[in-house]
Coordinates of C-alpha atoms and ligand atoms in Angstrom, one line a residue:
M207 CA -4.7 -11.3 -17.9
T208 CA -2.6 -8.8 -15.4
T209 CA 0.0 -6.5 -17.2
L210 CA 3.1 -4.9 -15.7
F211 CA 5.6 -3.0 -16.4
D212 CA 8.8 -4.8 -15.5
T213 CA 12.0 -2.8 -14.5
M214 CA 14.2 -5.6 -15.5
T215 CA 12.9 -5.8 -19.2
G216 CA 11.9 -2.4 -19.5
S217 CA 8.3 -3.4 -21.3
V218 CA 5.5 -3.7 -20.1
T219 CA 5.1 -7.7 -19.9
Q220 CA 2.8 -10.3 -18.4
L221 CA 2.8 -11.1 -14.8
I222 CA 1.1 -14.0 -14.2
N223 CA 1.6 -17.9 -16.0
P224 CA -1.2 -19.8 -17.1
G225 CA -2.5 -21.9 -14.2
Q226 CA -1.1 -20.5 -11.9
D227 CA -2.8 -19.7 -8.6
T228 CA -0.8 -18.1 -5.8
F229 CA 1.8 -15.1 -6.2
S230 CA 4.7 -14.2 -3.8
L231 CA 5.4 -10.1 -3.0
Y232 CA 8.7 -8.9 -1.6
V233 CA 8.2 -5.1 -0.9
C234 CA 10.4 -3.1 0.4
G235 CA 9.2 -1.4 3.7
P236 CA 10.2 0.6 6.5
T237 CA 13.4 1.9 7.9
V238 CA 10.8 2.4 11.0
Q239 CA 13.2 6.1 12.5
D240 CA 10.1 8.8 11.6
R241 CA 6.8 9.2 10.4
P242 CA 5.9 8.0 6.7
H243 CA 5.7 10.7 4.6
L244 CA 3.1 11.3 1.3
G245 CA 5.9 8.8 -0.9
H246 CA 5.9 5.9 1.4
G247 CA 1.5 6.0 1.1
R248 CA 2.1 5.7 -2.2
I249 CA 4.4 3.2 -2.4
V250 CA 2.3 1.1 -0.1
A251 CA -1.1 2.2 -1.3
T252 CA 0.0 0.8 -5.5
Y253 CA 0.7 -2.7 -4.0
D254 CA -2.0 -3.2 -1.7
L255 CA -4.2 -2.3 -5.3
L256 CA -1.8 -4.5 -7.1
R257 CA -2.4 -7.5 -4.8
R258 CA -6.2 -7.0 -4.0
H259 CA -6.3 -7.0 -7.7
L260 CA -5.1 -10.7 -8.3
R261 CA -6.2 -11.9 -5.2
Q262 CA -10.0 -10.9 -6.5
Q263 CA -9.1 -13.2 -10.1
G264 CA -8.6 -16.0 -7.5
L265 CA -4.8 -16.0 -6.6
Q266 CA -3.6 -16.5 -3.7
V267 CA -1.2 -13.0 -2.7
N268 CA 1.3 -13.6 -0.2
L269 CA 3.2 -10.4 0.0
V270 CA 6.3 -9.9 2.4
M271 CA 7.3 -6.8 3.7
N272 CA 10.4 -5.8 5.9
V273 CA 10.6 -3.5 8.5
T274 CA 14.2 -2.1 9.3
D275 CA 14.6 -1.7 12.9
V276 CA 18.4 -1.8 13.0
D277 CA 20.1 1.2 11.0
D278 CA 22.4 4.6 11.5
K279 CA 19.3 7.3 11.5
I280 CA 17.3 5.1 13.7
I281 CA 20.2 5.1 16.0
T282 CA 21.2 8.8 15.5
R283 CA 17.7 9.5 16.5
A284 CA 17.8 7.1 19.1
A285 CA 20.9 9.3 20.5
Q286 CA 18.8 12.9 19.8
E287 CA 16.1 11.6 22.2
S288 CA 18.2 10.3 24.9
T289 CA 16.4 6.8 24.6
S290 CA 17.2 3.3 22.7
A291 CA 17.2 2.2 19.5
E292 CA 14.3 -0.1 20.0
A293 CA 12.2 2.7 21.7
I294 CA 12.6 4.9 18.5
A295 CA 12.0 1.2 16.4
S296 CA 8.7 0.7 17.8
R297 CA 7.1 3.9 18.6
Y298 CA 7.5 4.8 14.3
E299 CA 6.4 1.3 13.7
A300 CA 3.3 1.8 15.5
I301 CA 2.9 5.3 13.2
W302 CA 3.5 3.3 10.8
W303 CA 0.8 0.5 11.4
E304 CA -1.8 2.7 12.2
T305 CA -1.3 5.3 9.7
M306 CA -1.3 2.3 7.1
D307 CA -4.8 1.4 8.6
E308 CA -6.0 4.7 7.9
L309 CA -5.0 4.3 4.0
G310 CA -7.5 1.2 3.8
V311 CA -4.4 -1.3 3.2
E312 CA -4.2 -4.8 4.0
R313 CA -1.4 -5.5 6.6
P314 CA 1.5 -8.0 4.4
D315 CA 1.3 -11.4 4.9
S316 CA 5.0 -10.8 6.7
T317 CA 6.8 -8.6 8.7
P318 CA 10.0 -9.6 9.0
H319 CA 12.2 -7.6 11.4
A320 CA 15.9 -7.9 10.6
T321 CA 17.2 -7.7 13.7
D322 CA 15.5 -11.0 13.6
W323 CA 16.9 -12.1 10.6
V324 CA 20.9 -11.6 11.4
Q325 CA 21.8 -14.9 12.0
A326 CA 20.3 -15.8 8.6
M327 CA 22.2 -13.0 7.1
I328 CA 25.6 -13.8 8.3
I329 CA 24.8 -17.7 7.0
K330 CA 24.7 -15.5 3.5
I331 CA 27.5 -13.4 4.0
Q332 CA 29.5 -16.3 4.6
L333 CA 28.4 -18.2 1.4
M334 CA 29.7 -15.1 -0.6
I335 CA 33.1 -14.8 1.4
D336 CA 33.4 -18.6 0.8
A337 CA 33.0 -18.0 -3.1
Q338 CA 35.3 -15.4 -3.4
A339 CA 33.0 -12.6 -4.5
A340 CA 33.2 -10.7 -0.9
Y341 CA 36.4 -9.6 1.2
V342 CA 36.9 -8.2 4.8
I343 CA 38.9 -5.1 5.1
E344 CA 38.8 -3.8 8.7
D345 CA 35.5 -1.6 9.3
G346 CA 33.7 -4.7 7.6
V347 CA 32.8 -7.0 5.0
Y348 CA 32.2 -6.0 1.1
L349 CA 30.7 -7.4 -1.7
R350 CA 33.5 -7.1 -4.7
I351 CA 31.3 -5.8 -7.6
A352 CA 33.4 -7.4 -10.3
S353 CA 33.0 -11.0 -9.0
V354 CA 29.2 -9.8 -10.3
P355 CA 28.9 -12.1 -13.6
H356 CA 25.6 -9.2 -14.6
Y357 CA 25.9 -6.1 -12.5
G358 CA 23.8 -2.9 -13.9
L359 CA 21.1 -4.8 -15.4
L360 CA 18.2 -3.3 -13.3
T361 CA 19.8 0.7 -13.5
K362 CA 21.2 0.0 -17.7
Q363 CA 24.3 1.4 -17.4
A364 CA 27.9 -0.1 -17.9
F365 CA 29.3 -1.0 -15.2
D366 CA 32.1 1.8 -15.4
Q367 CA 28.8 4.3 -15.7
L368 CA 27.7 3.8 -11.9
Q369 CA 28.3 6.0 -9.5
P370 CA 28.2 5.1 -5.8
G371 CA 24.6 6.3 -4.7
N372 CA 24.0 8.3 -1.7
R373 CA 23.7 5.2 0.5
V374 CA 27.2 4.3 -0.2
E375 CA 30.1 5.6 2.3
V376 CA 33.6 6.4 0.3
N377 CA 36.1 4.3 1.7
Q378 CA 39.1 4.3 0.4
A379 CA 40.2 0.5 1.7
K380 CA 37.4 -0.8 -0.2
E381 CA 38.6 -2.5 -3.8
S382 CA 36.4 -0.6 -5.7
P383 CA 33.9 2.4 -4.6
L384 CA 31.2 0.4 -6.0
D385 CA 31.7 -2.4 -3.5
F386 CA 29.3 -2.2 -0.7
A387 CA 29.2 -3.4 2.9
L388 CA 27.4 -6.5 3.5
W389 CA 28.5 -5.8 7.3
K390 CA 29.7 -2.8 9.1
R391 CA 31.9 -3.3 12.3
V392 CA 30.6 -0.8 14.8
D393 CA 31.6 0.0 18.4
V394 CA 30.3 -2.6 21.1
S395 CA 29.0 0.1 23.3
E396 CA 26.6 1.0 20.2
L397 CA 23.2 -1.8 18.8
G398 CA 24.8 -4.2 16.9
F399 CA 25.3 -8.6 16.7
D400 CA 27.8 -10.4 17.0
S401 CA 30.0 -11.7 13.5
P402 CA 32.6 -14.0 12.3
W403 CA 33.8 -10.8 11.5
G404 CA 33.4 -9.3 14.9
Y405 CA 31.1 -7.1 16.6
G406 CA 28.4 -4.9 14.2
R407 CA 25.9 -4.5 12.2
P408 CA 24.3 -6.0 8.7
G409 CA 23.4 -3.5 5.3
W410 CA 20.2 -3.0 4.4
H411 CA 20.9 -4.3 0.9
T412 CA 21.6 -7.8 2.9
E413 CA 18.7 -7.7 4.5
C414 CA 16.4 -7.7 1.9
V415 CA 17.9 -10.1 -0.6
T416 CA 18.4 -12.4 2.5
M417 CA 14.7 -12.2 4.1
S418 CA 13.1 -12.2 0.7
I419 CA 14.4 -15.4 -0.2
E420 CA 14.3 -17.3 3.0
L421 CA 10.6 -16.1 3.5
L422 CA 9.7 -16.4 -0.3
G423 CA 11.8 -19.2 -1.7
P424 CA 14.9 -18.1 -4.3
T425 CA 12.6 -18.0 -7.1
F426 CA 9.3 -15.6 -5.9
D427 CA 7.4 -13.7 -8.8
L428 CA 7.7 -10.1 -7.9
H429 CA 10.3 -7.6 -6.4
G430 CA 8.7 -3.8 -5.5
G431 CA 9.5 -0.4 -4.0
G432 CA 9.8 3.2 -5.1
M433 CA 12.1 4.0 -7.4
D434 CA 14.6 5.6 -6.1
L435 CA 15.4 1.6 -4.6
I436 CA 16.2 1.0 -8.4
F437 CA 19.8 1.7 -7.6
P438 CA 22.2 0.9 -5.5
H439 CA 19.8 -0.8 -3.2
H440 CA 18.1 -3.2 -5.7
E441 CA 20.8 -3.0 -7.8
N442 CA 22.5 -4.4 -5.0
E443 CA 20.1 -6.8 -3.8
L444 CA 20.1 -8.1 -7.6
A445 CA 24.4 -8.6 -7.3
Q446 CA 24.3 -10.7 -4.2
A447 CA 21.1 -12.8 -6.3
Q448 CA 23.8 -13.8 -8.5
V449 CA 26.2 -14.1 -6.7
L450 CA 24.6 -16.5 -4.0
K451 CA 23.7 -18.5 -7.1
T452 CA 19.7 -17.7 -6.6
P453 CA 17.4 -16.6 -9.4
F454 CA 15.6 -14.4 -7.8
A455 CA 12.2 -11.8 -8.4
R456 CA 10.6 -13.2 -11.5
H457 CA 9.4 -9.1 -11.8
W458 CA 10.6 -6.0 -10.4
A459 CA 7.9 -2.8 -10.2
H460 CA 8.6 0.3 -9.0
V461 CA 6.2 3.2 -8.1
G462 CA 6.9 7.2 -9.3
F463 CA 8.2 9.6 -7.1
V464 CA 6.0 12.0 -5.4
E465 CA 6.8 16.0 -5.8
M466 CA 6.1 18.9 -4.4
N467 CA 7.5 21.1 -6.8
G468 CA 4.6 23.7 -7.5
E469 CA 2.6 24.6 -5.1
K470 CA 3.1 24.7 -1.7
M471 CA 1.6 23.5 1.3
S472 CA 0.0 25.9 3.2
K473 CA 1.1 26.4 6.6
S474 CA -1.4 24.1 8.4
I475 CA -0.4 21.1 6.6
G476 CA 2.7 21.7 8.9
N477 CA 5.4 18.8 8.3
T478 CA 4.5 18.9 4.0
F479 CA 5.6 15.3 3.9
D480 CA 4.2 13.5 6.3
L481 CA 1.5 11.0 5.3
T482 CA 0.0 10.7 9.0
E483 CA -1.1 14.8 9.0
A484 CA -2.5 14.6 5.5
I485 CA -4.8 11.6 7.0
R486 CA -6.0 13.5 9.9
L487 CA -6.3 16.7 7.3
F488 CA -8.2 15.0 4.5
G489 CA -9.4 11.5 5.3
G490 CA -7.2 7.9 4.2
R491 CA -10.0 7.5 1.6
A492 CA -9.1 11.0 -0.1
V493 CA -5.5 10.6 0.3
R494 CA -5.7 6.9 -0.9
L495 CA -7.9 8.5 -4.4
A496 CA -5.4 10.8 -5.0
Y497 CA -2.8 8.3 -5.1
L498 CA -4.9 5.6 -6.9
R499 CA -6.0 8.0 -9.9
A500 CA -2.4 8.8 -11.6
Y501 CA -0.1 6.3 -13.1
Y502 CA 1.7 4.5 -10.0
R503 CA 4.9 5.1 -12.1
S504 CA 4.2 8.6 -13.1
P505 CA 5.3 11.3 -10.8
L506 CA 2.2 12.7 -8.6
E507 CA 2.6 15.7 -7.1
M508 CA 0.4 15.9 -3.9
S509 CA 0.4 19.4 -3.5
E510 CA -2.8 20.8 -1.5
S511 CA -4.8 21.2 -4.1
T512 CA -4.3 17.6 -5.5
L513 CA -5.7 17.1 -1.7
N514 CA -8.8 19.1 -1.8
D515 CA -9.5 17.9 -5.4
A516 CA -9.7 14.7 -4.2
L517 CA -11.7 15.4 -1.6
A518 CA -14.0 16.8 -3.8
S519 CA -14.0 13.9 -5.8
L520 CA -14.6 11.5 -3.1
N521 CA -17.3 13.6 -2.2
R522 CA -18.9 13.4 -5.7
I523 CA -18.9 9.7 -5.7
D524 CA -20.6 9.7 -1.8
N525 CA -23.1 11.9 -2.8
F526 CA -24.7 9.9 -5.8
L527 CA -24.0 6.9 -3.0
D528 CA -26.0 8.1 -0.6
R529 CA -28.8 8.9 -3.4
G530 CA -30.8 5.2 -2.7
P531 CA -30.5 2.1 -2.2
Y532 CA -27.9 0.2 -4.2
G533 CA -29.3 -2.2 -7.5
R534 CA -27.6 -5.0 -9.1
P535 CA -23.9 -4.3 -10.3
E536 CA -23.4 -4.5 -14.2
A537 CA -21.4 -7.0 -14.8
G538 CA -19.7 -5.2 -18.1
A539 CA -19.0 -1.7 -16.6
V540 CA -17.6 -3.6 -13.7
A541 CA -15.3 -5.5 -16.0
A542 CA -14.2 -2.8 -17.8
F543 CA -13.0 -1.2 -14.8
T544 CA -11.3 -4.0 -14.0
R545 CA -9.4 -4.6 -17.9
A546 CA -8.0 -1.0 -17.4
I547 CA -6.0 -2.4 -14.0
D548 CA -5.4 -5.4 -15.5
N549 CA -3.3 -3.7 -18.3
D550 CA -0.2 -2.2 -16.4
L551 CA -2.4 -0.7 -13.3
D552 CA -4.1 2.0 -15.7
T553 CA -6.2 3.6 -13.2
P554 CA -6.4 6.8 -14.9
T555 CA -8.9 4.8 -17.4
A556 CA -10.2 2.9 -14.7
F557 CA -11.6 6.1 -12.8
S558 CA -12.7 7.9 -16.5
V559 CA -15.1 5.1 -16.3
L560 CA -16.0 5.0 -12.9
F561 CA -16.7 8.6 -12.9
D562 CA -18.5 7.7 -16.5
H563 CA -20.9 5.5 -13.9
V564 CA -21.4 8.1 -11.4
R565 CA -22.8 11.1 -14.0
E566 CA -24.9 8.6 -16.0
G567 CA -26.6 7.2 -12.3
N568 CA -27.1 11.1 -11.2
T569 CA -28.6 11.6 -14.6
L570 CA -31.0 8.3 -14.2
Y571 CA -31.9 9.4 -10.5
D572 CA -32.8 13.1 -12.0
L573 CA -35.1 11.6 -14.8
R574 CA -37.1 9.4 -11.8
Q575 CA -35.2 6.2 -12.4
F576 CA -34.6 4.5 -9.3
D577 CA -34.4 1.3 -10.8
S578 CA -31.4 1.3 -13.0
A579 CA -30.0 4.3 -10.7
A580 CA -29.7 1.6 -8.2
D581 CA -28.2 -0.4 -10.6
K582 CA -25.5 2.1 -11.5
A583 CA -25.1 2.9 -7.2
A584 CA -24.3 -1.2 -7.2
T585 CA -21.9 -0.8 -10.1
V586 CA -19.9 2.2 -8.9
H587 CA -19.9 0.4 -5.0
A588 CA -18.4 -2.8 -7.2
M589 CA -15.5 -0.8 -8.7
L590 CA -14.5 1.5 -5.2
D591 CA -14.8 -2.1 -3.3
W592 CA -12.2 -3.5 -5.7
I593 CA -9.8 -1.3 -5.4
G594 CA -10.2 -0.8 -1.6
L595 CA -12.0 2.4 -1.6
A596 CA -15.9 1.6 -1.0
P597 CA -17.3 3.5 1.7
T598 CA -17.2 1.0 5.0
T599 CA -19.3 -1.4 5.7
E600 CA -19.2 -3.0 8.5
R601 CA -22.1 -3.9 11.3
L602 CA -23.6 -1.2 13.4
S603 CA -25.5 -2.2 16.5
I604 CA -28.7 0.1 16.3
P605 CA -30.8 1.6 19.0
P606 CA -33.4 -0.4 19.9
E607 CA -35.9 2.9 19.5
I608 CA -34.7 3.4 15.8
S609 CA -35.9 -0.2 15.4
E610 CA -38.9 -0.1 16.0
A611 CA -39.6 2.7 14.6
V612 CA -38.5 1.0 11.6
E613 CA -41.2 -1.6 12.2
A614 CA -43.6 1.2 12.4
R615 CA -42.9 2.2 9.3
Q616 CA -42.9 -0.6 7.5
Q617 CA -46.7 -1.8 9.3
A618 CA -47.8 2.2 8.4
K619 CA -46.9 1.6 4.7
Q620 CA -49.2 -1.6 4.9
N621 CA -51.5 0.3 6.9
R622 CA -51.1 3.1 3.2
D623 CA -51.2 5.6 6.6
Y624 CA -48.7 7.5 4.7
A625 CA -48.3 10.0 7.7
T626 CA -47.6 7.9 10.4
A627 CA -44.7 6.7 7.6
D628 CA -43.4 10.2 6.8
A629 CA -42.8 11.0 10.2
L630 CA -41.2 7.2 11.1
R631 CA -39.0 8.1 8.5
A632 CA -38.3 11.6 9.8
V633 CA -37.2 10.4 13.7
I634 CA -35.2 7.4 12.3
E635 CA -33.6 10.0 10.3
A636 CA -32.9 12.6 12.9
A637 CA -30.8 9.7 14.4
G638 CA -28.5 10.2 11.6
F639 CA -30.0 7.1 9.3
A640 CA -30.4 7.1 6.1
I641 CA -32.9 4.9 5.5
F642 CA -33.7 2.9 1.2
D643 CA -36.9 0.7 0.8
T644 CA -35.3 -1.7 -1.2
K645 CA -36.9 -4.9 -2.9
D646 CA -34.9 -7.0 -0.3
G647 CA -36.4 -5.0 2.5
T648 CA -35.3 -1.8 4.5
E649 CA -31.5 -0.6 4.1
L650 CA -30.2 1.7 6.3
R651 CA -26.5 3.5 6.3
K652 CA -25.1 5.9 8.7
D653 CA -22.2 7.8 7.9
R654 CA -22.2 6.7 4.2
R655 CA -21.7 2.9 6.1
L656 CA -24.2 0.2 4.6
V657 CA -25.5 -1.3 8.0
I658 CA -25.3 -4.9 7.8
D659 CA -27.6 -5.7 10.9
R660 CA -31.2 -6.0 9.8
P661 CA -33.2 -3.8 12.6
S662 CA -35.3 -6.9 14.5
N663 CA -37.0 -5.8 18.1
E664 CA -34.1 -8.1 19.8
A665 CA -31.6 -5.3 18.8
S666 CA -28.7 -5.7 21.6
S667 CA -28.4 -2.9 23.7
P668 CA -26.5 0.2 22.6
E669 CA -23.0 0.2 23.6
N670 CA -21.9 1.5 26.6
Ligands
ZN229 ZN1 14.7 -3.6 0.4

């Protein structure tokens, strides 16, 4: 059964209840004011791993990831570039999803946008005011921390030791420095919305508590994000949930920081934290591998050498898979791999299992034990597939001359005309296809992709 470190209890806990068939997950998403950085990629890749892992065990996973499309930083950037906040938000949201696609991250089940949920936030704020837990002052509406039954549950610090985070502005009119804005009044010339407390914008903490409850219900399975969100963001979401008498998330999980303290990235990398650029230089699979093979809660150094190492490891795996066809995966080996992931996403152990099989498989090829090697290849492929790292499998159209060459080669082999068969293999390989003979027929791969379309004489005309 899958376990995960729960920030709330401070221990590794059982994630799934017996008999549970769906899993609801809310992960704090991007504020779309800039390109995603390496820290964002790690968070998103980690929850993508968890989602795939749970789904492959038969659970139906419902992942909600919000898009903060109204925020001071978006508005500042729009002013700098003399454009609208909407234009900035839609530009960077498009880049966000394209980059996550490149990272092999599946899109969430829903991606609520803050601007679409303002009315629901206003209703929640009114409920908090009605409960005497929020108050109105000149510049907006604030949550009264003193009215929260248990503040600091996630942060694990006494109330009087908590300091306002850097997202909290100093405001002398507040009853307590920790009180945070649910609604901020803004000038009518700025992007904003009408409310009972004047024209303004909702607070970020109110956005997430509202959209998670509205989309997943008053209780859901897991609330996730990066460790930097524990305080104040998640603590303040939880504070509002308490005031609203909502049970809220059953578990909380947080992904460690990405650090760049050591070796500096070379000039070629440009903006050092830019995920889109790292993917352009190293490829999405190598960046994904760099993230996933580290334990998700530990700090991760993402230097140029980290990415070079990840690319070299990926090449080692792919070169092994390129040595022959896939046989049958060894169920016990795949189970050892997934069992490690089950244990608080222990991917370092899972990857050591995977690399053991790459090493053993290469030895089997060297010993010309091709059937056993093919089974190792299938085993490694199944492991990669589990975590979203398998070489892409897609239907490629096969040019008619290649289909004909494959057919003619089969015929030549049947006639024991090995000279012709070898000449035809050379023709097929010259066109960029790798060809393998398996028990089930001929297997073609191109650019490390398994070609699913079996060659046939009725092959459709090549594209363009
Ligand atoms: Zn959030």
